[in-house]
XYZ file of C-alpha atoms in Angstrom:
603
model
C 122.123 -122.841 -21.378
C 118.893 -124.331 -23.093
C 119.207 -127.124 -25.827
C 116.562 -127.145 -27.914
C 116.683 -130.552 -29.079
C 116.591 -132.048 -25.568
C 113.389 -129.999 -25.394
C 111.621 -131.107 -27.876
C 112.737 -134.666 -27.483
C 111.363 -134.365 -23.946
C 107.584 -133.245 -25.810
C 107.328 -136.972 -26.801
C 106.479 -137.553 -22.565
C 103.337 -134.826 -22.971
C 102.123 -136.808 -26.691
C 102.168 -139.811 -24.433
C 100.258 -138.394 -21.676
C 97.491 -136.649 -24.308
C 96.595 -140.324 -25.243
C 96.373 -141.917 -21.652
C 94.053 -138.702 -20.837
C 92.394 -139.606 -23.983
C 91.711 -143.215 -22.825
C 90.621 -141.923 -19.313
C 87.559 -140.439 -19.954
C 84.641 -142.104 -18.282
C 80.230 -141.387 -18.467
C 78.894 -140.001 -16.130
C 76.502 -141.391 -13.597
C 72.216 -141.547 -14.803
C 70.396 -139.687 -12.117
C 67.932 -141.396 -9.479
C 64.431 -141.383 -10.193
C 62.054 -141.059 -7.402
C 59.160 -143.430 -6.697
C 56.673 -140.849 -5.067
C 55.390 -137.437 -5.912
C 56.408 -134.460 -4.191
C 52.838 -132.847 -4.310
C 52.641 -132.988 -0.214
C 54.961 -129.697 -0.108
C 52.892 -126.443 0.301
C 54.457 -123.868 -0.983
C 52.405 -121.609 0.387
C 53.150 -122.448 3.661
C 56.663 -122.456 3.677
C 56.682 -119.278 2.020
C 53.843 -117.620 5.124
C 56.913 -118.743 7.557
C 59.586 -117.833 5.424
C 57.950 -114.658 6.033
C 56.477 -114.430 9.074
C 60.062 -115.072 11.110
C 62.286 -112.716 8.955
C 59.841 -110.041 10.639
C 59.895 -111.466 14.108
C 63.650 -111.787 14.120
C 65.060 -109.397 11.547
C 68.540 -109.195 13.406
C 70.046 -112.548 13.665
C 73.565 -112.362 13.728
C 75.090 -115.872 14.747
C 75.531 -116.527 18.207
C 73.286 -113.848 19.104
C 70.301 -113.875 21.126
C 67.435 -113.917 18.405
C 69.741 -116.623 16.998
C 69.588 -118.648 19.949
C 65.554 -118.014 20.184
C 64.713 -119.218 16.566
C 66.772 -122.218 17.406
C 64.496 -122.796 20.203
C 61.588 -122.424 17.924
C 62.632 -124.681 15.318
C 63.496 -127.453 18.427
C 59.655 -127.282 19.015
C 58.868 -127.373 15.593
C 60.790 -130.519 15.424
C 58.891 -132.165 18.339
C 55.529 -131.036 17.479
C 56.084 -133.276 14.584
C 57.385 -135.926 16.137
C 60.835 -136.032 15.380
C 64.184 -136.992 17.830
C 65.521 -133.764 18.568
C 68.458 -132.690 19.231
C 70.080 -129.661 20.754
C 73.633 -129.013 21.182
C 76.278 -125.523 21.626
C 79.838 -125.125 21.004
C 81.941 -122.556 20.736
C 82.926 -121.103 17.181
C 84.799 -118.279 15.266
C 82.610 -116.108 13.829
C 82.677 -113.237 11.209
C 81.576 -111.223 14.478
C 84.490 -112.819 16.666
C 83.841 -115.925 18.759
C 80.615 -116.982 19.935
C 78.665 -119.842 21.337
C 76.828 -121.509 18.464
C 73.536 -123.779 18.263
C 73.049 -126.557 16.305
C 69.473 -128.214 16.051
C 68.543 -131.557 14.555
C 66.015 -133.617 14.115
C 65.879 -137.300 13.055
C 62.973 -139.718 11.369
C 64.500 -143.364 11.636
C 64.629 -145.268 8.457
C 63.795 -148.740 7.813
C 67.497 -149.667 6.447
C 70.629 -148.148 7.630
C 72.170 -144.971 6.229
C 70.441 -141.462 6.504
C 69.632 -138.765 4.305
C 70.774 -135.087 5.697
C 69.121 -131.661 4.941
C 70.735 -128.658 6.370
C 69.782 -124.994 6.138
C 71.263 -122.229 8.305
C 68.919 -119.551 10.264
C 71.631 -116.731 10.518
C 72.194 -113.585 8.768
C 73.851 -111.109 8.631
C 71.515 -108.762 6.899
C 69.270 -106.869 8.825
C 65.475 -108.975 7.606
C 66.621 -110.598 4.413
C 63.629 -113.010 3.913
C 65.522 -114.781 1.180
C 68.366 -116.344 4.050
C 65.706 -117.183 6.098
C 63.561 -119.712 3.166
C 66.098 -122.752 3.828
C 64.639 -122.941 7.454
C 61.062 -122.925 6.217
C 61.390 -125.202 3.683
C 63.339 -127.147 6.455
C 60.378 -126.661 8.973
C 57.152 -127.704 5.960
C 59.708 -130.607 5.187
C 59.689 -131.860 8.936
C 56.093 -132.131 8.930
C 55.695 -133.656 5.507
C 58.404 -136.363 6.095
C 56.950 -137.310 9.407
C 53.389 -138.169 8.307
C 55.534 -140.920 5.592
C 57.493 -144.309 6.299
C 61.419 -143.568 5.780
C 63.461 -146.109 3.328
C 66.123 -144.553 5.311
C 66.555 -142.260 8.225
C 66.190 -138.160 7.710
C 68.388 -135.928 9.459
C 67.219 -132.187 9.271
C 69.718 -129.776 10.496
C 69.115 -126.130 11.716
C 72.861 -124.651 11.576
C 74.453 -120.947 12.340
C 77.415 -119.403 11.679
C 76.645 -119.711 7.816
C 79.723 -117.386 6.644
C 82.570 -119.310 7.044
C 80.431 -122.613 7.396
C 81.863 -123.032 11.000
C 78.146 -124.619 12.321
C 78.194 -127.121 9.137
C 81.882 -127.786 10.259
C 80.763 -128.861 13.810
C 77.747 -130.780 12.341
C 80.158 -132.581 9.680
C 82.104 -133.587 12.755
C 79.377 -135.440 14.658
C 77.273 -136.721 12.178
C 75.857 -140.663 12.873
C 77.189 -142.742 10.271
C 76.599 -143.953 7.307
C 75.809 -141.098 5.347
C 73.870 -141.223 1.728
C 73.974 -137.710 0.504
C 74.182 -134.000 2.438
C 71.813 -131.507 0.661
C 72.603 -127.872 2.120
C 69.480 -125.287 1.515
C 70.777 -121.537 0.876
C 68.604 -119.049 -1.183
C 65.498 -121.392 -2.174
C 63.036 -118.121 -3.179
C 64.804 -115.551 -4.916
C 63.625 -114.154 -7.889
C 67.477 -113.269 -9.180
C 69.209 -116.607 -10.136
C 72.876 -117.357 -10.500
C 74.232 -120.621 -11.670
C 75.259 -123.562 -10.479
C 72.278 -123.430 -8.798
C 73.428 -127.016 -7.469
C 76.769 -126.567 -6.398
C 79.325 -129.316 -5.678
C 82.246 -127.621 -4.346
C 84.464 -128.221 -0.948
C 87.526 -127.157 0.971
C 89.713 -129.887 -1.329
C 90.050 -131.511 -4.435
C 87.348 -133.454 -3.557
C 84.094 -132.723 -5.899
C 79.958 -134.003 -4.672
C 79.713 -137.539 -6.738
C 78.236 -137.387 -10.526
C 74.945 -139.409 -9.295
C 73.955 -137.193 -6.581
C 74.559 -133.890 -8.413
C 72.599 -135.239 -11.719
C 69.606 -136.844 -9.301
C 69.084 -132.937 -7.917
C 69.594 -131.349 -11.042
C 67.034 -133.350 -12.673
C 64.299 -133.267 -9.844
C 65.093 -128.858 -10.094
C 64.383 -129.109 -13.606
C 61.241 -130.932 -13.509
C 59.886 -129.195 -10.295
C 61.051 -125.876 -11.288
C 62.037 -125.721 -14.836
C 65.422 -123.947 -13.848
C 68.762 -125.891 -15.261
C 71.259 -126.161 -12.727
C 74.158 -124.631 -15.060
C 77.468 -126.071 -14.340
C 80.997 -123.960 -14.588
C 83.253 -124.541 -17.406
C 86.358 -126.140 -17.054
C 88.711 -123.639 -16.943
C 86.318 -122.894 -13.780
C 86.346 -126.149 -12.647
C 89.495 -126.179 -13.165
C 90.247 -123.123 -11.089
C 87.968 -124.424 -7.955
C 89.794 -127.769 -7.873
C 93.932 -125.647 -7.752
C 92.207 -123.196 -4.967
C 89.211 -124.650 -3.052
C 87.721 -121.315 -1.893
C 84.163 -122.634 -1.525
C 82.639 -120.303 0.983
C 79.096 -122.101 0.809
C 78.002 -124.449 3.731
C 78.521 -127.908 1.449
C 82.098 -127.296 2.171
C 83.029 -129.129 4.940
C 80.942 -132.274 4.211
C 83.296 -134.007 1.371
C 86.013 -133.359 3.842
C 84.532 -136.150 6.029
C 84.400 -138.031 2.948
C 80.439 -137.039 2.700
C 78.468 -136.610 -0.533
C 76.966 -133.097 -0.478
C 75.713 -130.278 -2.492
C 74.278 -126.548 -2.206
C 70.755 -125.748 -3.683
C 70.510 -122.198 -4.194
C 69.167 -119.853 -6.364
C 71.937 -117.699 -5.526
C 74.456 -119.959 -6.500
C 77.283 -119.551 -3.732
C 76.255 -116.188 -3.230
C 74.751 -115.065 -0.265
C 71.421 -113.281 -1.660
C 70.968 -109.591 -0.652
C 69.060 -108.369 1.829
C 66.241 -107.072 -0.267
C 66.331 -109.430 -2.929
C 63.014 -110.013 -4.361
C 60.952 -113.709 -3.419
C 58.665 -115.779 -4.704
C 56.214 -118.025 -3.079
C 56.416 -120.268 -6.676
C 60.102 -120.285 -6.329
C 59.715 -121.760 -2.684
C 57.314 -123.829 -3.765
C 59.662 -125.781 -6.571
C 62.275 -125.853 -4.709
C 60.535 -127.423 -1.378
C 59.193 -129.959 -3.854
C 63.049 -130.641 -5.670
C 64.363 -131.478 -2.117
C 61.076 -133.744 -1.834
C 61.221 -135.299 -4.841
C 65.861 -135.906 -4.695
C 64.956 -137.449 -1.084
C 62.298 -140.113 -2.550
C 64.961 -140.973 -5.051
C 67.947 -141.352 -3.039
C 65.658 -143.073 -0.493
C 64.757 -145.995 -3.172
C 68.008 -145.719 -5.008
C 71.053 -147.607 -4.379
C 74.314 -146.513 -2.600
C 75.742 -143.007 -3.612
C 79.404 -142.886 -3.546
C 82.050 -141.015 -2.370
C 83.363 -137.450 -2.992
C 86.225 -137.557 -5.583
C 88.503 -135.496 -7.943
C 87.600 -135.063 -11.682
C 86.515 -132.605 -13.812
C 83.012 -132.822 -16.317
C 83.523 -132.191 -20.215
C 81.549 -132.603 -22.814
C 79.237 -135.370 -20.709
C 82.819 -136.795 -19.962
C 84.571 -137.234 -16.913
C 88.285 -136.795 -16.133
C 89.338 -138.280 -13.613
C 91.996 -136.929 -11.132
C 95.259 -139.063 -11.558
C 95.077 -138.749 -15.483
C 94.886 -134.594 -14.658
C 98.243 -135.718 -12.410
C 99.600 -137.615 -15.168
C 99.403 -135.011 -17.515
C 100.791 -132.730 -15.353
C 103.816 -133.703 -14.930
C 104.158 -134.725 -18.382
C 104.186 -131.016 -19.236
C 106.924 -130.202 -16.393
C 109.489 -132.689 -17.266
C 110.696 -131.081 -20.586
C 111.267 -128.320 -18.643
C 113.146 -130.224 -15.382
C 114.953 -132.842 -18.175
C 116.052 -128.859 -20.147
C 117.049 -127.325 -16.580
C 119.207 -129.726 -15.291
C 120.932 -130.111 -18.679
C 121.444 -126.583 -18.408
C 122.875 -126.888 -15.190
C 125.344 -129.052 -15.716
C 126.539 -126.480 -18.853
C 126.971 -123.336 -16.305
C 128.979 -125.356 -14.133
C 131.350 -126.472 -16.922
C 131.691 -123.024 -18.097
C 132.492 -121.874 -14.671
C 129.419 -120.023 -13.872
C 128.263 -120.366 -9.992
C 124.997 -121.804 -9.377
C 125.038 -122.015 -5.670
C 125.189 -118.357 -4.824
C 122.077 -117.851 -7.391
C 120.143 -120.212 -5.688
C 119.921 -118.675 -2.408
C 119.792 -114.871 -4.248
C 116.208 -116.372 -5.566
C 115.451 -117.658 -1.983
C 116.352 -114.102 -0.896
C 113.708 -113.061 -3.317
C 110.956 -115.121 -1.310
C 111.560 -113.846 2.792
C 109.208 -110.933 2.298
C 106.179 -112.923 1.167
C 107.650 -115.262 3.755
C 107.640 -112.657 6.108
C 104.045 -111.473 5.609
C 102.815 -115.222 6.171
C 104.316 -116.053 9.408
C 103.513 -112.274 10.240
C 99.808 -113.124 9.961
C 100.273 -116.810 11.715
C 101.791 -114.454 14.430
C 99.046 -111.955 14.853
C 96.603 -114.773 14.936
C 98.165 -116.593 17.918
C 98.545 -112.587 20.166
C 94.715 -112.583 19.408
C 95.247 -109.366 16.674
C 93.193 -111.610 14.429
C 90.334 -112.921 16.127
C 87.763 -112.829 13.625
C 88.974 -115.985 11.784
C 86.345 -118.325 10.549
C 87.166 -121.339 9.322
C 86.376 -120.942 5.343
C 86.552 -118.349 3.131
C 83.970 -115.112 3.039
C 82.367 -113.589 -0.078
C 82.048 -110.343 -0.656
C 78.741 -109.408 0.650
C 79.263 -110.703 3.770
C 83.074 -109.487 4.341
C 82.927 -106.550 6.786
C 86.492 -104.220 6.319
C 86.385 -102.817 9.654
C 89.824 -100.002 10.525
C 91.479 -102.903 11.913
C 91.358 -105.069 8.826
C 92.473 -102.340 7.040
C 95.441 -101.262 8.782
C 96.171 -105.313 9.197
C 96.230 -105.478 4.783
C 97.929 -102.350 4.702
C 100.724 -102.985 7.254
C 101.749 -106.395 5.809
C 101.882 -104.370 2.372
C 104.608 -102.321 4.387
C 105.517 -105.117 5.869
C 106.391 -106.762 2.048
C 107.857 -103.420 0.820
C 110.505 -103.091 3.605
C 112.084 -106.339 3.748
C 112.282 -105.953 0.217
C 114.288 -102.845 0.399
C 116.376 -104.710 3.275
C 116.857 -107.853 1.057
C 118.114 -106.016 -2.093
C 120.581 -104.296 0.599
C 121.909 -107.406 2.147
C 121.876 -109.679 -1.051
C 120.585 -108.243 -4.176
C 122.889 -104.999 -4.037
C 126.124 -106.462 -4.159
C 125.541 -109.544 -6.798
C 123.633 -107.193 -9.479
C 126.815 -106.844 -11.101
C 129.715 -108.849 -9.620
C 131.780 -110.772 -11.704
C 133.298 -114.177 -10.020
C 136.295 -114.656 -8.445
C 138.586 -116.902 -9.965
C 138.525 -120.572 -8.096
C 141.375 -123.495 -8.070
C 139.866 -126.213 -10.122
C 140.681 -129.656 -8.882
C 143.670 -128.396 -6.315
C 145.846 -126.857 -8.856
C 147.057 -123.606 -8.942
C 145.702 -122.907 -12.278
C 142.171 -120.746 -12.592
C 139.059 -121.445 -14.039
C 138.777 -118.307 -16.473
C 136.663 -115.017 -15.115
C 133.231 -114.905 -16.613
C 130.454 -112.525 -16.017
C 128.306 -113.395 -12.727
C 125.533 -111.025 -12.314
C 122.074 -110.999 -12.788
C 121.802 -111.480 -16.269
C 124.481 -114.596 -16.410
C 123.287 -117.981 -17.145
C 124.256 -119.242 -13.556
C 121.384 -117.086 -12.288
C 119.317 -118.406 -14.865
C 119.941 -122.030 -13.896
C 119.596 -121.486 -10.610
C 115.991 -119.384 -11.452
C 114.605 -122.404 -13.304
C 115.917 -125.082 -11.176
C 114.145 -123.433 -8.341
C 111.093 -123.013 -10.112
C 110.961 -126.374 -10.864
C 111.413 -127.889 -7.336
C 108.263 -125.687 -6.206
C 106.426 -126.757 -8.992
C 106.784 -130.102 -8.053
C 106.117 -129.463 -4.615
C 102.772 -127.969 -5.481
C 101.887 -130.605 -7.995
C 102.280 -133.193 -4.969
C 100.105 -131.607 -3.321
C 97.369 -130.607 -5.800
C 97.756 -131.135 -9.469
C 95.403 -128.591 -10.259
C 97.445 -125.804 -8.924
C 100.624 -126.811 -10.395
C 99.075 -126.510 -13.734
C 98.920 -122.772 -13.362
C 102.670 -122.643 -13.308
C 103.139 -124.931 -16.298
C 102.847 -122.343 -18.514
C 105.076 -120.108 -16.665
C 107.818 -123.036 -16.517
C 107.815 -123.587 -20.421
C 107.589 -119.699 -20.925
C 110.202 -118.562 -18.670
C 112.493 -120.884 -19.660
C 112.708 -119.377 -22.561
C 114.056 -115.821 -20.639
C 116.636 -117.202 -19.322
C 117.480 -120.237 -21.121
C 119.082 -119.426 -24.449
C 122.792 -118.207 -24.584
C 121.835 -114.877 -26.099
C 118.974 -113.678 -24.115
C 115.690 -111.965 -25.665
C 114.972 -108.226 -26.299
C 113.138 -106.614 -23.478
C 109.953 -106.526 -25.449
C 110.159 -110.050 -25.809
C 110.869 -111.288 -22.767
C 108.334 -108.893 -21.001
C 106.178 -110.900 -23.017
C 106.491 -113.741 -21.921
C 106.638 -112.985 -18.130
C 103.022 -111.926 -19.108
C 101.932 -115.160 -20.663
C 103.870 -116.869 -17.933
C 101.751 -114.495 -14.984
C 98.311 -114.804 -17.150
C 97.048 -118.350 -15.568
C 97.564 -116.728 -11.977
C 95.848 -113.221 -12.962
C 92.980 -115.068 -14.274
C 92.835 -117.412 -10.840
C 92.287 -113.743 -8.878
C 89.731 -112.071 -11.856
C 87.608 -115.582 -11.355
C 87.462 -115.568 -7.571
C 87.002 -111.683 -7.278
C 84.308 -112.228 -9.945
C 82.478 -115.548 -7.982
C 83.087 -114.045 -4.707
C 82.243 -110.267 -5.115
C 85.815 -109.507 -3.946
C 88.039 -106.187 -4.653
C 91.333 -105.868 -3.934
C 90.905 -104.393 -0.667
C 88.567 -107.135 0.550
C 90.418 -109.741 -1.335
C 93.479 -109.613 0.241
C 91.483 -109.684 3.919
C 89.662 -112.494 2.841
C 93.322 -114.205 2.240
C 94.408 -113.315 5.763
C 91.200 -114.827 7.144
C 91.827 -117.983 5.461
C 95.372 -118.006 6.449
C 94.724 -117.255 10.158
C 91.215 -119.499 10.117
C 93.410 -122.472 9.229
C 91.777 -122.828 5.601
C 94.620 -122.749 3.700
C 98.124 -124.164 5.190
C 101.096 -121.942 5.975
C 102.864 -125.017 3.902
C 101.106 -124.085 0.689
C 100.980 -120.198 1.497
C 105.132 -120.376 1.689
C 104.990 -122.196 -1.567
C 103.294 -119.728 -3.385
C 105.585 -117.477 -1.423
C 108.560 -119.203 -3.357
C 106.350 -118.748 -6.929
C 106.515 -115.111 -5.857
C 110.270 -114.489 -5.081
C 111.106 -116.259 -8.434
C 108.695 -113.759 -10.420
C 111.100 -110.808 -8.801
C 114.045 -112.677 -9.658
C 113.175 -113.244 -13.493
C 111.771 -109.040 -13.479
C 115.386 -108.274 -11.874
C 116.962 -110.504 -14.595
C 115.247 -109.470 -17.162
C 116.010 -105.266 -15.883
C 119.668 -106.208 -15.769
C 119.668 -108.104 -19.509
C 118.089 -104.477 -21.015
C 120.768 -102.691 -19.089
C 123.439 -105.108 -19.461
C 125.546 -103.171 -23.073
C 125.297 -105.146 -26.582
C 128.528 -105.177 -27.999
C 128.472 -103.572 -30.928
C 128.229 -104.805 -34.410
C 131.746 -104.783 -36.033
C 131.356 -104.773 -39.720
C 132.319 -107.836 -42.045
C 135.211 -107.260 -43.826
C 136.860 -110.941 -44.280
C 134.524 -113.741 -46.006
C 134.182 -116.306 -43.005
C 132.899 -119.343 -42.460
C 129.541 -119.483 -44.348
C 131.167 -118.885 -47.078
C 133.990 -119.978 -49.138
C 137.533 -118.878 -48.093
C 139.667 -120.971 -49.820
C 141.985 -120.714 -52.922
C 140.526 -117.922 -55.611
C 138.187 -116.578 -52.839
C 140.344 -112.999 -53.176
C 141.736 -113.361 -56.932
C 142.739 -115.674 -59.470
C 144.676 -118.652 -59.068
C 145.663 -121.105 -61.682
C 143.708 -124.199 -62.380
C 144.453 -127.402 -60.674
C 144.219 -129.113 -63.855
C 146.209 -131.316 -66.041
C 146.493 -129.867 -69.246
């Protein structure tokens, strides 16, 4: 089925793209520099209140009632020093179920438009953990520092709940006055254990906090602290930007097109309960958001949230990522549907393949709309809208028999697929067709599992979904690139690889997606158990679409297609090697190849 010359003639398209990626890369933006000291914080006393209200409200689960009464307490904060408050409730999903939820802000008016937001959540849900409640204190010394100064331009601080699953910074996205300059979010800002990105950029898209506003807090951290902000790699980058599974507050921000970033020691962590604080640590970090706000006050205009990814002091930008993208795909579509149109002259079926592969995909199907379903009867109602790490998951008996009934769920369909579908084309051979309305026959060729028409019909549905995916987010449809060019390389060639070879590459092909999980379970503190919880949460929460979830669904019926194929190749007989015993082809056969003849010459 494959031609290898039309796929490496196809390369040239990828050599093409390398050089436009070349020319794309851009500098990034110099950081802010701030006209004003940030000596006015006292550490000190941010770090007495940091401690005094973890002991006076040690439980404060959101929506509860010590949650609602340190709202109240930070509302009279706010008005002792003089700011417009605020006060407002709505009702949210929770990692406790749903629950009325308080949001508390306060505003200093500017002397220019645009405003300046700083957001910290009060919640926990750890029993004490003083190092979740040292965003609100900073929040609280920052009110009264701020107030006693004239504002370049207005200051919004923002007392949130709800932190997992960043449902009160979702609600406070929604309704924030416009324009916006920059969103900083607070999380751990006095532990003692540090995980980087301290500053992190991340959202619920492709969208990524602007180069200016990420560089103007890293470099106030580092000179108030002495802490770098550490940034991922790019294979991590890479990995945030094909599955946004931020699960920090700064989330919702970029999408209403907001500049924002985390500050946290913790990274995107939430810190443990006991973890260790520091009244230095509190200190630095009350004076980084101090010293970022003079900046951005006197700086210019901070733009957008966008796609790219940093390298080497570089930056990609998005549509060259695109671009080179689906450079790497179309060797692979330009070899498939050459390789289609060979089956079909050959007489293999292509049709009939097609929809055995679709087959394939209804039990991951299945399981999807299964959790939609459960979701809508109320079986699902804890359902925040965002992912949940690890330390904050809770795998109650429900969860549990939710993950491990959609597991059964997957298993039997399967069985009831292969009976309906898979059980009578593993070995079939196809039925002679007219061709063209004559009576004569195309001739019988093999038509099971291992045939090229199954193979066609593999990679041409492969492809489709790729390009589904890519249309959607380029980042993710790079993951299957390497499973497109290695696949096709299973099923493409007339005589198909050993087993050992072709288990191979299904490997190589699966590696990009087993890394995706190992990263996430890694950032997130996820195990299997928990991880595949978390992805019903998301699915049910709305966080990721049941569009995108029945695409991957897809990617996962062609992987059991190309095992089954490459199960039936194995068992499928060789036939056997008949020894040589008349000189062919490669060599010569003509006159005196068996004996001597006389010579052809004139004597």
């Amino acid at each position: 089925m494959l031609d290898p010359r039309i796929y490496r003639t196809s390369l040239i398209v990828v050599a093409l793209a390398v050089i436009v990626v070349a020319f794309s890369l851009d500098n990034q933006a110099t950081p802010m520099n701030a006209t004003l000291t940030p000596d006015a914080f006292n550490g000190s006393t941010a770090y007495a209140t940091m401690g005094s209200l973890a002991a006076q409200y040690p439980s404060r689960r959101p929506g509860s009632q010590a949650d609602a009464s340190l709202a109240g307490y930070v509302e009279q904060s706010f008005r002792q020093d003089g700011l417009q408050v605020q006060r407002s409730a709505f009702n949210a999903q929770t990692v406790d179920g749903p629950r009325e939820i308080e949001t508390v802000t306060g505003t200093l008016a500017g002397l220019t438009p645009g405003s300046i937001v700083i957001v910290a959540h009060r919640d926990s849900t750890h029993v004490g953990a003083a190092a979740d409640m040292s965003g609100t204190a900073v929040l609280l010394e920052l009110a009264q520092v701020l107030s006693s100064q004239t504002q370049q331009r207005s200051i919004v601080l923002a007392s949130t709940s709800a932190s997992i699953g960043a449902a009160g910074a979702a609600e406070l996205a929604r309704n924030l006055p416009q324009p916006v300059d920059a969103v900083i979010v607070l999380g751990d800002v006095a532990g003692t254990d540090v995980r980087t990105p301290i500053v992190v950029p991340w959202s619920d898209s492709t969208l990524v906090a602007p180069p200016l506003l990420r560089n103007t807090v890293a470099q106030a951290l580092q000179q108030q602290t002495g802490l770098v902000a550490g940034e991922e790699s790019v294979g991590g980058q890479f990995l945030h930007l094909a599955f946004p599974l931020a699960a920090s507050e700064q989330r919702p921000f970029a999408a209403s097109g907001e500049p924002a970033v985390l500050l946290s020691a913790s990274g995107s962590r939430v810190p443990a309960a006991e973890e260790n604080t520091s009244q230095g640590q509190i200190g630095g970090f009350g004076r980084t958001v101090l010293q970022t706000i003079s900046a951005l006050g006197a700086g210019g205009t901070v733009p957008p949230p966008s796609s790219y990814l940093r390298w080497q002091g570089k930056l990609i930008p998005e549509w060259a990522v695109r671009l080179l993208v689906l450079a790497l795909i179309v060797p692979v579509l330009i070899a498939t549907v050459d390789g289609l149109a060979r089956v079909r002259r050959r007489g293999h079926r292509v049709a009939r393949w097609v929809v055995w592969v679709l087959a394939a995909c209804i039990p991951f199907a299945l399981a999807v709309l299964a959790v939609v379903g459960l979701r809508l009867v109320g079986a699902i109602d804890i359902a925040p809208p965002g992912p949940v790490g690890g330390d904050a998951l809770t795998l109650g008996s429900r969860a549990v028999a939710i993950v491990i009934g959609l597991g059964l769920l997957i298993v039997l369909s399967s069985v009831a697929v292969w009976w309906f579908f898979g059980r009578r084309m593993w070995s079939g051979r196809a039925a002679p067709e007219p061709v063209n309305g004559r009576h004569r026959r195309r001739p019988e060729v093999p038509d099971d599992a291992a045939s090229p028409g199954a193979g066609a019909a593999l990679m041409l549905v492969l492809c489709v979904v790729t390009l589904a995916i890519w249309l959607e987010n380029p980042f993710a449809a790079a993951l299957m690139v390497v499973a497109l060019h290695a696949w096709l390389w299973i099923v493409g060639p007339e005589q198909r690889l050993r087993a050992p070879w072709a288990i191979l590459l299904l490997f190589v092909g699966l590696l990009p997606g087993v890394l995706a999980a190992l990263y996430y379970a890694t950032v997130m503190g996820l195990g299997p158990v928990s991880g595949a919880w978390n992805a019903v949460l998301m699915l049910a929460g709305g966080d990721f679409s049941v569009t995108a979830a029945l695409e991957w669904s897809v990617v996962l019926g062609c992987v059991v297609s190309l095992v089954l194929m490459i199960v039936r190749t194995a068992r499928r007989a060789r036939p056997a090697e008949v020894p040589i015993t008349v000189r062919g082809p490669i060599s010569y056969a003509g006159p005196g190849s068996i004996g001597a003849t006389k010579s052809a010459i004139r004597r």
